[in-house]
């Protein structure tokens, strides 16, 4: 069974720091988690990430303080008490459970190379990947190419861009569109 997933991450050219992960299995199960351990200051220093990724994360604001991040135009703080926000160790267990309870799991993502690294590093180096977790992720982009499709031909995502769960759901939409084209 296919699992469609997406990750958001901070990419500084040397490391991939997981921000959030969303997963959708073909049987309808879904998982969404935000890391409580990514480098928030680094994210806040990146205007693209603040505008596109931070905006859908659970945040909170201090009331009546002069905290710079809590100005009306400021980004606020990651809400570490929100139920979606978890430690990397917790996310690793949730993701492993999700994958290992899926019969014959296949991992699928869109431009999947970085997503696979962000996922696999939940367990540390490659050699620590638990048994039963796929060692690679299939790429919806490759499947589209093989089906003779270009990005222009693919279904468009209405909203929720760069929310990992919304993007994972759209990955499923794109994959099923490719299925419909290739089974014609
Ligand atoms: Zn504050």
Short mmCIF file of C-alpha atoms and ligand atoms in Angstrom, two decimals:
data_model
loop_
_atom_site.label_atom_id
_atom_site.label_comp_id
_atom_site.label_asym_id
_atom_site.label_seq_id
_atom_site.Cartn_x
_atom_site.Cartn_y
_atom_site.Cartn_z
CA UNK A 1 0.00 0.00 0.00
CA UNK A 2 1.23 3.48 -0.85
CA UNK A 3 1.87 6.11 1.80
CA UNK A 4 1.98 9.66 0.46
CA UNK A 5 3.97 12.02 2.60
CA UNK A 6 5.53 15.43 2.71
CA UNK A 7 8.01 17.14 4.99
CA UNK A 8 8.83 20.77 5.62
CA UNK A 9 12.40 21.44 6.64
CA UNK A 10 15.11 24.07 6.97
CA UNK A 11 17.74 23.47 4.29
CA UNK A 12 20.90 25.48 4.84
CA UNK A 13 22.91 23.59 2.23
CA UNK A 14 24.54 21.33 4.82
CA UNK A 15 21.77 19.90 6.95
CA UNK A 16 18.07 19.18 6.59
CA UNK A 17 16.30 20.15 9.82
CA UNK A 18 12.80 18.64 9.99
CA UNK A 19 10.02 21.12 10.76
CA UNK A 20 6.93 19.00 10.12
CA UNK A 21 5.71 15.82 8.46
CA UNK A 22 2.37 14.78 7.02
CA UNK A 23 1.42 11.27 5.86
CA UNK A 24 -1.64 9.87 4.11
CA UNK A 25 -2.08 6.15 3.52
CA UNK A 26 -4.29 4.77 0.77
CA UNK A 27 -6.62 3.33 3.43
CA UNK A 28 -7.31 6.89 4.64
CA UNK A 29 -5.14 6.97 7.78
CA UNK A 30 -3.35 10.28 8.31
CA UNK A 31 -0.51 11.53 10.46
CA UNK A 32 0.64 15.08 11.11
CA UNK A 33 3.37 16.18 13.47
CA UNK A 34 5.47 19.28 14.03
CA UNK A 35 8.91 18.95 15.55
CA UNK A 36 9.52 20.82 18.78
CA UNK A 37 13.23 20.57 18.12
CA UNK A 38 13.96 22.41 14.87
CA UNK A 39 15.98 25.61 14.98
CA UNK A 40 13.22 28.21 15.36
CA UNK A 41 15.62 31.17 15.19
CA UNK A 42 16.97 29.91 11.88
CA UNK A 43 13.45 29.58 10.50
CA UNK A 44 12.54 33.09 11.66
CA UNK A 45 15.63 34.42 9.87
CA UNK A 46 14.30 33.02 6.58
CA UNK A 47 11.48 35.23 5.19
CA UNK A 48 10.32 32.54 2.75
CA UNK A 49 9.93 29.98 5.54
CA UNK A 50 8.17 32.50 7.79
CA UNK A 51 5.68 33.40 5.09
CA UNK A 52 5.07 29.95 3.66
CA UNK A 53 5.74 27.40 6.42
CA UNK A 54 5.62 29.14 9.80
CA UNK A 55 2.19 30.54 8.95
CA UNK A 56 0.56 27.09 9.24
CA UNK A 57 2.42 25.95 12.38
CA UNK A 58 0.85 26.17 15.87
CA UNK A 59 2.06 29.41 17.42
CA UNK A 60 1.33 31.40 20.55
CA UNK A 61 1.90 34.98 21.69
CA UNK A 62 2.87 36.51 24.99
CA UNK A 63 0.20 38.89 26.27
CA UNK A 64 1.16 42.41 27.31
CA UNK A 65 4.91 41.94 27.13
CA UNK A 66 7.46 43.79 25.07
CA UNK A 67 8.73 40.56 23.53
CA UNK A 68 9.95 41.49 20.06
CA UNK A 69 8.52 38.35 18.46
CA UNK A 70 5.07 39.18 19.84
CA UNK A 71 4.67 42.56 18.18
CA UNK A 72 1.53 42.60 16.01
CA UNK A 73 3.66 42.03 12.92
CA UNK A 74 6.00 39.59 14.71
CA UNK A 75 6.06 35.82 14.22
CA UNK A 76 5.15 34.80 17.79
CA UNK A 77 6.56 31.55 19.20
CA UNK A 78 6.15 27.88 18.39
CA UNK A 79 3.44 26.52 20.71
CA UNK A 80 5.30 23.68 22.38
CA UNK A 81 2.12 22.69 24.27
CA UNK A 82 0.09 22.15 21.11
CA UNK A 83 -0.77 18.45 20.62
CA UNK A 84 0.72 18.42 17.10
CA UNK A 85 4.12 19.51 18.44
CA UNK A 86 6.27 16.57 19.49
CA UNK A 87 9.86 15.59 20.12
CA UNK A 88 11.80 14.01 17.28
CA UNK A 89 11.85 10.74 19.25
CA UNK A 90 8.04 10.79 19.50
CA UNK A 91 7.72 11.60 15.80
CA UNK A 92 10.08 8.72 14.98
CA UNK A 93 7.83 6.32 16.92
CA UNK A 94 4.63 7.68 15.35
CA UNK A 95 6.07 7.48 11.83
CA UNK A 96 7.42 3.96 12.41
CA UNK A 97 4.05 2.80 13.75
CA UNK A 98 2.26 4.39 10.81
CA UNK A 99 4.52 2.72 8.26
CA UNK A 100 4.80 -0.65 9.99
CA UNK A 101 1.03 -1.03 10.34
CA UNK A 102 0.69 -0.49 6.57
CA UNK A 103 0.74 -3.70 4.52
CA UNK A 104 3.66 -3.75 2.06
CA UNK A 105 4.37 -0.04 2.62
CA UNK A 106 5.71 2.15 -0.17
CA UNK A 107 6.76 5.74 0.52
CA UNK A 108 5.82 8.34 -2.11
CA UNK A 109 6.66 12.05 -2.10
CA UNK A 110 6.92 14.92 -4.59
CA UNK A 111 10.57 15.70 -5.37
CA UNK A 112 11.17 12.98 -2.81
CA UNK A 113 14.95 13.04 -2.33
CA UNK A 114 15.09 15.61 0.48
CA UNK A 115 11.90 14.28 2.08
CA UNK A 116 13.41 10.81 2.31
CA UNK A 117 16.50 12.13 4.10
CA UNK A 118 14.37 14.24 6.47
CA UNK A 119 12.31 11.13 7.31
CA UNK A 120 15.18 8.64 7.54
CA UNK A 121 17.22 10.92 9.81
CA UNK A 122 14.50 10.64 12.47
CA UNK A 123 16.42 7.48 13.40
CA UNK A 124 19.88 8.94 12.87
CA UNK A 125 22.30 7.60 10.27
CA UNK A 126 21.05 5.38 7.46
CA UNK A 127 22.27 2.24 9.20
CA UNK A 128 19.82 2.87 12.07
CA UNK A 129 16.72 2.76 9.86
CA UNK A 130 14.35 0.31 11.59
CA UNK A 131 13.57 -2.96 9.83
CA UNK A 132 10.47 -2.60 7.70
CA UNK A 133 10.90 1.12 6.95
CA UNK A 134 11.46 1.45 3.18
CA UNK A 135 15.05 2.40 2.34
CA UNK A 136 13.97 4.74 -0.44
CA UNK A 137 11.03 6.95 -1.35
CA UNK A 138 9.43 6.81 -4.76
CA UNK A 139 9.08 10.12 -6.55
CA UNK A 140 5.77 11.33 -7.96
CA UNK A 141 7.79 13.53 -10.33
CA UNK A 142 9.43 10.45 -11.84
CA UNK A 143 6.10 8.67 -12.15
CA UNK A 144 4.66 11.74 -13.88
CA UNK A 145 7.58 11.88 -16.31
CA UNK A 146 7.23 8.22 -17.16
CA UNK A 147 3.53 8.82 -17.80
CA UNK A 148 4.40 11.63 -20.22
CA UNK A 149 3.07 14.33 -17.90
CA UNK A 150 4.63 17.68 -17.06
CA UNK A 151 3.93 19.84 -14.00
CA UNK A 152 1.56 21.86 -16.19
CA UNK A 153 -0.62 18.77 -16.77
CA UNK A 154 -0.86 17.87 -13.10
CA UNK A 155 -3.78 18.65 -10.76
CA UNK A 156 -3.30 21.94 -8.92
CA UNK A 157 -3.44 22.23 -5.15
CA UNK A 158 -6.21 24.64 -4.11
CA UNK A 159 -4.85 25.67 -0.72
CA UNK A 160 -2.66 24.69 2.19
CA UNK A 161 0.61 24.85 0.25
CA UNK A 162 3.55 24.03 2.52
CA UNK A 163 1.42 22.56 5.27
CA UNK A 164 2.90 19.05 5.31
CA UNK A 165 -0.45 17.27 5.70
CA UNK A 166 -2.17 19.35 3.00
CA UNK A 167 0.77 18.69 0.68
CA UNK A 168 0.71 14.95 1.48
CA UNK A 169 -3.00 14.86 0.61
CA UNK A 170 -2.25 16.61 -2.66
CA UNK A 171 0.53 14.11 -3.37
CA UNK A 172 -2.15 11.43 -3.24
CA UNK A 173 -4.32 13.44 -5.65
CA UNK A 174 -1.41 13.75 -8.08
CA UNK A 175 -0.50 10.07 -7.83
CA UNK A 176 -4.09 8.98 -8.45
CA UNK A 177 -4.23 11.32 -11.44
CA UNK A 178 -1.11 9.62 -12.82
CA UNK A 179 -2.79 6.25 -12.18
CA UNK A 180 -5.81 7.39 -14.18
CA UNK A 181 -3.62 8.49 -17.10
CA UNK A 182 -1.49 5.38 -17.19
CA UNK A 183 -4.42 2.95 -16.92
CA UNK A 184 -6.22 4.50 -19.89
ZN1 LIG B 1 6.78 36.60 22.89
#
